[in-house]
N, CA, C and O atoms as a GROMACS GRO file, in nm:
protein
  392
    1MET      N    1   1.553  -0.911  -1.481
    1MET     CA    2   1.578  -0.772  -1.446
    1MET      C    3   1.601  -0.765  -1.296
    1MET      O    4   1.546  -0.844  -1.219
    2ALA      N    5   1.684  -0.670  -1.257
    2ALA     CA    6   1.715  -0.657  -1.115
    2ALA      C    7   1.734  -0.510  -1.080
    2ALA      O    8   1.781  -0.430  -1.161
    3ILE      N    9   1.697  -0.478  -0.957
    3ILE     CA   10   1.716  -0.344  -0.903
    3ILE      C   11   1.790  -0.361  -0.770
    3ILE      O   12   1.745  -0.434  -0.682
    4LYS      N   13   1.904  -0.292  -0.757
    4LYS     CA   14   1.980  -0.297  -0.632
    4LYS      C   15   1.986  -0.156  -0.575
    4LYS      O   16   2.024  -0.062  -0.645
    5LYS      N   17   1.949  -0.142  -0.447
    5LYS     CA   18   1.950  -0.012  -0.380
    5LYS      C   19   2.063  -0.010  -0.277
    5LYS      O   20   2.074  -0.099  -0.194
    6GLN      N   21   2.147   0.094  -0.285
    6GLN     CA   22   2.255   0.111  -0.189
    6GLN      C   23   2.242   0.251  -0.129
    6GLN      O   24   2.268   0.351  -0.195
    7TYR      N   25   2.200   0.256  -0.001
    7TYR     CA   26   2.180   0.383   0.066
    7TYR      C   27   2.312   0.434   0.122
    7TYR      O   28   2.386   0.360   0.185
    8LEU      N   29   2.341   0.562   0.098
    8LEU     CA   30   2.463   0.624   0.150
    8LEU      C   31   2.435   0.678   0.290
    8LEU      O   32   2.330   0.738   0.314
    9LYS      N   33   2.530   0.658   0.381
    9LYS     CA   34   2.514   0.708   0.518
    9LYS      C   35   2.548   0.857   0.527
    9LYS      O   36   2.493   0.928   0.611
   10SER      N   37   2.638   0.904   0.442
   10SER     CA   38   2.686   1.041   0.451
   10SER      C   39   2.600   1.142   0.375
   10SER      O   40   2.613   1.262   0.398
   11LYS      N   41   2.512   1.096   0.286
   11LYS     CA   42   2.429   1.185   0.204
   11LYS      C   43   2.288   1.127   0.194
   11LYS      O   44   2.270   1.006   0.209
   12PRO      N   45   2.188   1.212   0.167
   12PRO     CA   46   2.051   1.162   0.150
   12PRO      C   47   2.030   1.106   0.010
   12PRO      O   48   1.936   1.143  -0.060
   13ILE      N   49   2.119   1.016  -0.030
   13ILE     CA   50   2.119   0.961  -0.165
   13ILE      C   51   2.112   0.809  -0.159
   13ILE      O   52   2.164   0.746  -0.067
   14CYS      N   53   2.048   0.752  -0.260
   14CYS     CA   54   2.047   0.607  -0.279
   14CYS      C   55   2.102   0.580  -0.419
   14CYS      O   56   2.052   0.635  -0.518
   15LYS      N   57   2.204   0.497  -0.427
   15LYS     CA   58   2.258   0.455  -0.556
   15LYS      C   59   2.174   0.336  -0.602
   15LYS      O   60   2.174   0.230  -0.538
   16VAL      N   61   2.105   0.354  -0.713
   16VAL     CA   62   2.017   0.249  -0.765
   16VAL      C   63   2.081   0.192  -0.891
   16VAL      O   64   2.106   0.263  -0.988
   17THR      N   65   2.108   0.061  -0.887
   17THR     CA   66   2.167  -0.007  -1.002
   17THR      C   67   2.059  -0.088  -1.072
   17THR      O   68   1.993  -0.172  -1.011
   18PHE      N   69   2.043  -0.062  -1.200
   18PHE     CA   70   1.945  -0.133  -1.284
   18PHE      C   71   2.020  -0.232  -1.371
   18PHE      O   72   2.118  -0.196  -1.436
   19THR      N   73   1.976  -0.357  -1.372
   19THR     CA   74   2.036  -0.461  -1.454
   19THR      C   75   1.927  -0.525  -1.540
   19THR      O   76   1.826  -0.572  -1.488
   20VAL      N   77   1.949  -0.525  -1.671
   20VAL     CA   78   1.848  -0.575  -1.764
   20VAL      C   79   1.912  -0.678  -1.857
   20VAL      O   80   1.999  -0.643  -1.937
   21PRO      N   81   1.871  -0.806  -1.849
   21PRO     CA   82   1.922  -0.905  -1.944
   21PRO      C   83   1.852  -0.887  -2.078
   21PRO      O   84   1.732  -0.912  -2.091
   22ALA      N   85   1.927  -0.844  -2.178
   22ALA     CA   86   1.868  -0.818  -2.310
   22ALA      C   87   1.976  -0.834  -2.416
   22ALA      O   88   2.008  -0.739  -2.488
   23GLU      N   89   2.032  -0.955  -2.425
   23GLU     CA   90   2.149  -0.975  -2.512
   23GLU      C   91   2.122  -0.949  -2.659
   23GLU      O   92   2.216  -0.922  -2.734
   24ASN      N   93   1.998  -0.956  -2.703
   24ASN     CA   94   1.967  -0.930  -2.844
   24ASN      C   95   1.931  -0.784  -2.870
   24ASN      O   96   1.907  -0.746  -2.985
   25ALA      N   97   1.926  -0.703  -2.765
   25ALA     CA   98   1.888  -0.562  -2.780
   25ALA      C   99   2.008  -0.479  -2.826
   25ALA      O  100   2.123  -0.511  -2.798
   26ASN      N  101   1.977  -0.371  -2.896
   26ASN     CA  102   2.079  -0.275  -2.938
   26ASN      C  103   2.100  -0.166  -2.834
   26ASN      O  104   2.212  -0.120  -2.813
   27SER      N  105   1.990  -0.125  -2.767
   27SER     CA  106   2.002  -0.022  -2.665
   27SER      C  107   1.896  -0.040  -2.558
   27SER      O  108   1.785  -0.088  -2.584
   28VAL      N  109   1.934  -0.001  -2.435
   28VAL     CA  110   1.842  -0.005  -2.321
   28VAL      C  111   1.863   0.123  -2.242
   28VAL      O  112   1.977   0.163  -2.215
   29ALA      N  113   1.753   0.189  -2.206
   29ALA     CA  114   1.759   0.308  -2.122
   29ALA      C  115   1.656   0.291  -2.011
   29ALA      O  116   1.554   0.224  -2.030
   30VAL      N  117   1.682   0.352  -1.897
   30VAL     CA  118   1.583   0.358  -1.790
   30VAL      C  119   1.533   0.502  -1.787
   30VAL      O  120   1.611   0.595  -1.769
   31VAL      N  121   1.402   0.518  -1.803
   31VAL     CA  122   1.342   0.650  -1.809
   31VAL      C  123   1.236   0.660  -1.701
   31VAL      O  124   1.173   0.561  -1.664
   32GLY      N  125   1.217   0.781  -1.651
   32GLY     CA  126   1.118   0.795  -1.546
   32GLY      C  127   1.104   0.937  -1.496
   32GLY      O  128   1.156   1.032  -1.556
   33SER      N  129   1.033   0.951  -1.386
   33SER     CA  130   1.008   1.082  -1.328
   33SER      C  131   1.136   1.147  -1.278
   33SER      O  132   1.140   1.269  -1.262
   34PHE      N  133   1.241   1.069  -1.254
   34PHE     CA  134   1.368   1.124  -1.206
   34PHE      C  135   1.449   1.191  -1.316
   34PHE      O  136   1.541   1.267  -1.286
   35ASN      N  137   1.418   1.166  -1.444
   35ASN     CA  138   1.491   1.230  -1.554
   35ASN      C  139   1.395   1.287  -1.660
   35ASN      O  140   1.431   1.300  -1.777
   36ASP      N  141   1.273   1.319  -1.617
   36ASP     CA  142   1.171   1.375  -1.707
   36ASP      C  143   1.145   1.287  -1.829
   36ASP      O  144   1.113   1.338  -1.936
   37TRP      N  145   1.159   1.156  -1.813
   37TRP     CA  146   1.132   1.057  -1.917
   37TRP      C  147   1.219   1.078  -2.040
   37TRP      O  148   1.178   1.047  -2.152
   38ASN      N  149   1.339   1.131  -2.019
   38ASN     CA  150   1.433   1.158  -2.127
   38ASN      C  151   1.505   1.028  -2.165
   38ASN      O  152   1.576   0.971  -2.083
   39THR      N  153   1.488   0.984  -2.287
   39THR     CA  154   1.544   0.856  -2.331
   39THR      C  155   1.694   0.860  -2.357
   39THR      O  156   1.757   0.755  -2.370
   40LYS      N  157   1.752   0.979  -2.363
   40LYS     CA  158   1.894   0.990  -2.394
   40LYS      C  159   1.982   1.004  -2.268
   40LYS      O  160   2.103   0.983  -2.275
   41VAL      N  161   1.921   1.039  -2.155
   41VAL     CA  162   1.998   1.068  -2.034
   41VAL      C  163   2.048   0.942  -1.964
   41VAL      O  164   2.164   0.937  -1.925
   42SER      N  165   1.966   0.842  -1.948
   42SER     CA  166   2.000   0.726  -1.866
   42SER      C  167   2.011   0.597  -1.947
   42SER      O  168   1.943   0.498  -1.919
   43LYS      N  169   2.097   0.600  -2.046
   43LYS     CA  170   2.121   0.477  -2.122
   43LYS      C  171   2.206   0.383  -2.038
   43LYS      O  172   2.299   0.426  -1.969
   44LEU      N  173   2.175   0.255  -2.044
   44LEU     CA  174   2.253   0.155  -1.974
   44LEU      C  175   2.361   0.103  -2.066
   44LEU      O  176   2.343   0.100  -2.188
   45ARG      N  177   2.474   0.062  -2.010
   45ARG     CA  178   2.582   0.012  -2.095
   45ARG      C  179   2.573  -0.140  -2.105
   45ARG      O  180   2.534  -0.209  -2.011
   46LYS      N  181   2.608  -0.190  -2.222
   46LYS     CA  182   2.600  -0.332  -2.249
   46LYS      C  183   2.729  -0.400  -2.204
   46LYS      O  184   2.839  -0.359  -2.241
   47LEU      N  185   2.714  -0.505  -2.123
   47LEU     CA  186   2.828  -0.584  -2.076
   47LEU      C  187   2.855  -0.698  -2.173
   47LEU      O  188   2.773  -0.727  -2.260
   48LYS      N  189   2.970  -0.761  -2.158
   48LYS     CA  190   3.008  -0.870  -2.249
   48LYS      C  191   2.910  -0.987  -2.247
   48LYS      O  192   2.894  -1.057  -2.347
   49ASN      N  193   2.843  -1.009  -2.132
   49ASN     CA  194   2.749  -1.121  -2.122
   49ASN      C  195   2.610  -1.088  -2.180
   49ASN      O  196   2.519  -1.170  -2.171
   50GLY      N  197   2.595  -0.969  -2.239
   50GLY     CA  198   2.468  -0.932  -2.301
   50GLY      C  199   2.373  -0.859  -2.208
   50GLY      O  200   2.265  -0.819  -2.251
   51THR      N  201   2.411  -0.840  -2.084
   51THR     CA  202   2.329  -0.769  -1.987
   51THR      C  203   2.359  -0.620  -1.995
   51THR      O  204   2.474  -0.580  -2.016
   52PHE      N  205   2.256  -0.538  -1.980
   52PHE     CA  206   2.272  -0.393  -1.974
   52PHE      C  207   2.267  -0.350  -1.828
   52PHE      O  208   2.184  -0.401  -1.751
   53LYS      N  209   2.355  -0.257  -1.789
   53LYS     CA  210   2.364  -0.219  -1.649
   53LYS      C  211   2.398  -0.071  -1.636
   53LYS      O  212   2.472  -0.015  -1.717
   54GLY      N  213   2.343  -0.008  -1.533
   54GLY     CA  214   2.373   0.132  -1.505
   54GLY      C  215   2.329   0.170  -1.365
   54GLY      O  216   2.239   0.108  -1.309
   55THR      N  217   2.394   0.272  -1.308
   55THR     CA  218   2.364   0.318  -1.173
   55THR      C  219   2.326   0.466  -1.178
   55THR      O  220   2.389   0.546  -1.247
   56ILE      N  221   2.221   0.500  -1.102
   56ILE     CA  222   2.173   0.637  -1.094
   56ILE      C  223   2.163   0.675  -0.946
   56ILE      O  224   2.115   0.597  -0.865
   57ASP      N  225   2.209   0.796  -0.912
   57ASP     CA  226   2.195   0.848  -0.776
   57ASP      C  227   2.060   0.918  -0.765
   57ASP      O  228   2.031   1.011  -0.841
   58LEU      N  229   1.978   0.873  -0.669
   58LEU     CA  230   1.846   0.932  -0.649
   58LEU      C  231   1.828   0.971  -0.503
   58LEU      O  232   1.888   0.912  -0.413
   59GLU      N  233   1.745   1.071  -0.481
   59GLU     CA  234   1.721   1.122  -0.346
   59GLU      C  235   1.639   1.022  -0.263
   59GLU      O  236   1.539   0.967  -0.311
   60LYS      N  237   1.684   0.999  -0.139
   60LYS     CA  238   1.611   0.909  -0.048
   60LYS      C  239   1.478   0.972  -0.008
   60LYS      O  240   1.460   1.093  -0.016
   61GLY      N  241   1.386   0.887   0.037
   61GLY     CA  242   1.257   0.934   0.085
   61GLY      C  243   1.160   0.974  -0.025
   61GLY      O  244   1.058   1.037   0.001
   62GLN      N  245   1.192   0.936  -0.148
   62GLN     CA  246   1.109   0.973  -0.262
   62GLN      C  247   1.053   0.848  -0.330
   62GLN      O  248   1.098   0.736  -0.305
   63SER      N  249   0.955   0.870  -0.414
   63SER     CA  250   0.895   0.765  -0.495
   63SER      C  251   0.910   0.808  -0.641
   63SER      O  252   0.882   0.923  -0.676
   64TYR      N  253   0.955   0.717  -0.727
   64TYR     CA  254   0.981   0.748  -0.867
   64TYR      C  255   0.911   0.649  -0.958
   64TYR      O  256   0.918   0.528  -0.935
   65GLU      N  257   0.843   0.699  -1.060
   65GLU     CA  258   0.786   0.612  -1.164
   65GLU      C  259   0.894   0.592  -1.270
   65GLU      O  260   0.970   0.684  -1.301
   66PHE      N  261   0.900   0.471  -1.328
   66PHE     CA  262   1.000   0.445  -1.431
   66PHE      C  263   0.958   0.329  -1.519
   66PHE      O  264   0.868   0.252  -1.486
   67ARG      N  265   1.026   0.318  -1.633
   67ARG     CA  266   1.013   0.205  -1.725
   67ARG      C  267   1.145   0.190  -1.798
   67ARG      O  268   1.226   0.283  -1.802
   68TYR      N  269   1.166   0.073  -1.854
   68TYR     CA  270   1.282   0.052  -1.940
   68TYR      C  271   1.240   0.074  -2.084
   68TYR      O  272   1.129   0.040  -2.122
   69LEU      N  273   1.329   0.132  -2.162
   69LEU     CA  274   1.308   0.147  -2.305
   69LEU      C  275   1.409   0.056  -2.374
   69LEU      O  276   1.527   0.087  -2.382
   70ILE      N  277   1.359  -0.057  -2.423
   70ILE     CA  278   1.445  -0.157  -2.487
   70ILE      C  279   1.413  -0.156  -2.636
   70ILE      O  280   1.306  -0.198  -2.678
   71ASP      N  281   1.508  -0.106  -2.715
   71ASP     CA  282   1.488  -0.094  -2.860
   71ASP      C  283   1.350  -0.038  -2.895
   71ASP      O  284   1.278  -0.096  -2.976
   72GLU      N  285   1.315   0.074  -2.835
   72GLU     CA  286   1.192   0.148  -2.863
   72GLU      C  287   1.065   0.084  -2.806
   72GLU      O  288   0.955   0.129  -2.839
   73ALA      N  289   1.077  -0.019  -2.723
   73ALA     CA  290   0.961  -0.080  -2.657
   73ALA      C  291   0.972  -0.056  -2.507
   73ALA      O  292   1.075  -0.083  -2.446
   74TYR      N  293   0.863  -0.004  -2.448
   74TYR     CA  294   0.862   0.022  -2.304
   74TYR      C  295   0.827  -0.105  -2.228
   74TYR      O  296   0.730  -0.174  -2.260
   75ILE      N  297   0.909  -0.136  -2.127
   75ILE     CA  298   0.893  -0.258  -2.048
   75ILE      C  299   0.900  -0.221  -1.900
   75ILE      O  300   0.978  -0.134  -1.861
   76ASN      N  301   0.818  -0.286  -1.817
   76ASN     CA  302   0.825  -0.267  -1.672
   76ASN      C  303   0.917  -0.372  -1.609
   76ASN      O  304   0.940  -0.479  -1.666
   77ASP      N  305   0.970  -0.339  -1.493
   77ASP     CA  306   1.054  -0.431  -1.418
   77ASP      C  307   0.966  -0.511  -1.323
   77ASP      O  308   0.889  -0.453  -1.246
   78GLU      N  309   0.976  -0.643  -1.327
   78GLU     CA  310   0.894  -0.726  -1.240
   78GLU      C  311   0.936  -0.715  -1.093
   78GLU      O  312   0.863  -0.760  -1.005
   79GLN      N  313   1.052  -0.657  -1.065
   79GLN     CA  314   1.098  -0.638  -0.928
   79GLN      C  315   1.069  -0.498  -0.874
   79GLN      O  316   1.123  -0.459  -0.770
   80ALA      N  317   0.986  -0.422  -0.943
   80ALA     CA  318   0.949  -0.288  -0.897
   80ALA      C  319   0.876  -0.299  -0.763
   80ALA      O  320   0.815  -0.401  -0.732
   81ASP      N  321   0.883  -0.193  -0.684
   81ASP     CA  322   0.816  -0.192  -0.554
   81ASP      C  323   0.665  -0.192  -0.568
   81ASP      O  324   0.595  -0.248  -0.483
   82SER      N  325   0.614  -0.130  -0.674
   82SER     CA  326   0.471  -0.129  -0.702
   82SER      C  327   0.451  -0.079  -0.845
   82SER      O  328   0.548  -0.054  -0.917
   83TYR      N  329   0.325  -0.065  -0.884
   83TYR     CA  330   0.292  -0.016  -1.017
   83TYR      C  331   0.180   0.086  -1.003
   83TYR      O  332   0.097   0.078  -0.912
   84VAL      N  333   0.178   0.183  -1.096
   84VAL     CA  334   0.074   0.284  -1.094
   84VAL      C  335   0.027   0.307  -1.238
   84VAL      O  336   0.107   0.307  -1.332
   85TRP      N  337  -0.103   0.326  -1.254
   85TRP     CA  338  -0.160   0.346  -1.387
   85TRP      C  339  -0.122   0.483  -1.440
   85TRP      O  340  -0.126   0.582  -1.367
   86ASN      N  341  -0.083   0.488  -1.567
   86ASN     CA  342  -0.049   0.613  -1.635
   86ASN      C  343  -0.148   0.630  -1.750
   86ASN      O  344  -0.141   0.559  -1.850
   87ALA      N  345  -0.241   0.724  -1.734
   87ALA     CA  346  -0.345   0.745  -1.835
   87ALA      C  347  -0.286   0.793  -1.966
   87ALA      O  348  -0.338   0.760  -2.073
   88TYR      N  349  -0.178   0.871  -1.962
   88TYR     CA  350  -0.116   0.923  -2.084
   88TYR      C  351  -0.067   0.809  -2.173
   88TYR      O  352  -0.087   0.812  -2.295
   89ALA      N  353  -0.003   0.708  -2.113
   89ALA     CA  354   0.050   0.594  -2.189
   89ALA      C  355  -0.048   0.478  -2.196
   89ALA      O  356  -0.024   0.382  -2.268
   90SER      N  357  -0.158   0.487  -2.124
   90SER     CA  358  -0.256   0.377  -2.115
   90SER      C  359  -0.188   0.246  -2.074
   90SER      O  360  -0.215   0.140  -2.130
   91ALA      N  361  -0.101   0.257  -1.975
   91ALA     CA  362  -0.027   0.140  -1.926
   91ALA      C  363   0.021   0.168  -1.783
   91ALA      O  364   0.023   0.282  -1.739
   92ASP      N  365   0.060   0.062  -1.713
   92ASP     CA  366   0.118   0.078  -1.581
   92ASP      C  367   0.263   0.125  -1.592
   92ASP      O  368   0.335   0.087  -1.684
   93ASN      N  369   0.305   0.206  -1.496
   93ASN     CA  370   0.446   0.240  -1.478
   93ASN      C  371   0.495   0.167  -1.353
   93ASN      O  372   0.420   0.152  -1.257
   94ALA      N  373   0.619   0.124  -1.355
   94ALA     CA  374   0.681   0.066  -1.237
   94ALA      C  375   0.711   0.180  -1.140
   94ALA      O  376   0.733   0.294  -1.181
   95VAL      N  377   0.712   0.149  -1.010
   95VAL     CA  378   0.739   0.249  -0.907
   95VAL      C  379   0.856   0.202  -0.821
   95VAL      O  380   0.862   0.086  -0.780
   96LEU      N  381   0.947   0.294  -0.795
   96LEU     CA  382   1.064   0.270  -0.712
   96LEU      C  383   1.048   0.353  -0.586
   96LEU      O  384   1.041   0.476  -0.593
   97GLU      N  385   1.043   0.287  -0.469
   97GLU     CA  386   1.028   0.356  -0.341
   97GLU      C  387   1.163   0.362  -0.272
   97GLU      O  388   1.224   0.259  -0.246
   98LEU      N  389   1.210   0.483  -0.243
   98LEU     CA  390   1.336   0.499  -0.173
   98LEU      C  391   1.312   0.565  -0.039
   98LEU      O  392   1.407   0.588   0.036
   0.00000   0.00000   0.00000
């Protein structure tokens, strides 16, 4: 899994690209505090090599909790900036610092 951050000079925005190697998966979405954990909003598209990829514009200077939803299983990114406990899910959420 990979997270690439591209900060824009002209706007207070960071383009965040999420890449998830999951060639046997049917669907992958990135869900988090930036999209109210909506599983339908941020689906990643599957590339020919089996990797799922997508880019989201997020506001700079913020911190966002997120997880990947891979075929109905929630997974954290090992390249997250940090992790925070979520009592509702009884699991850690990955954190993205912009």
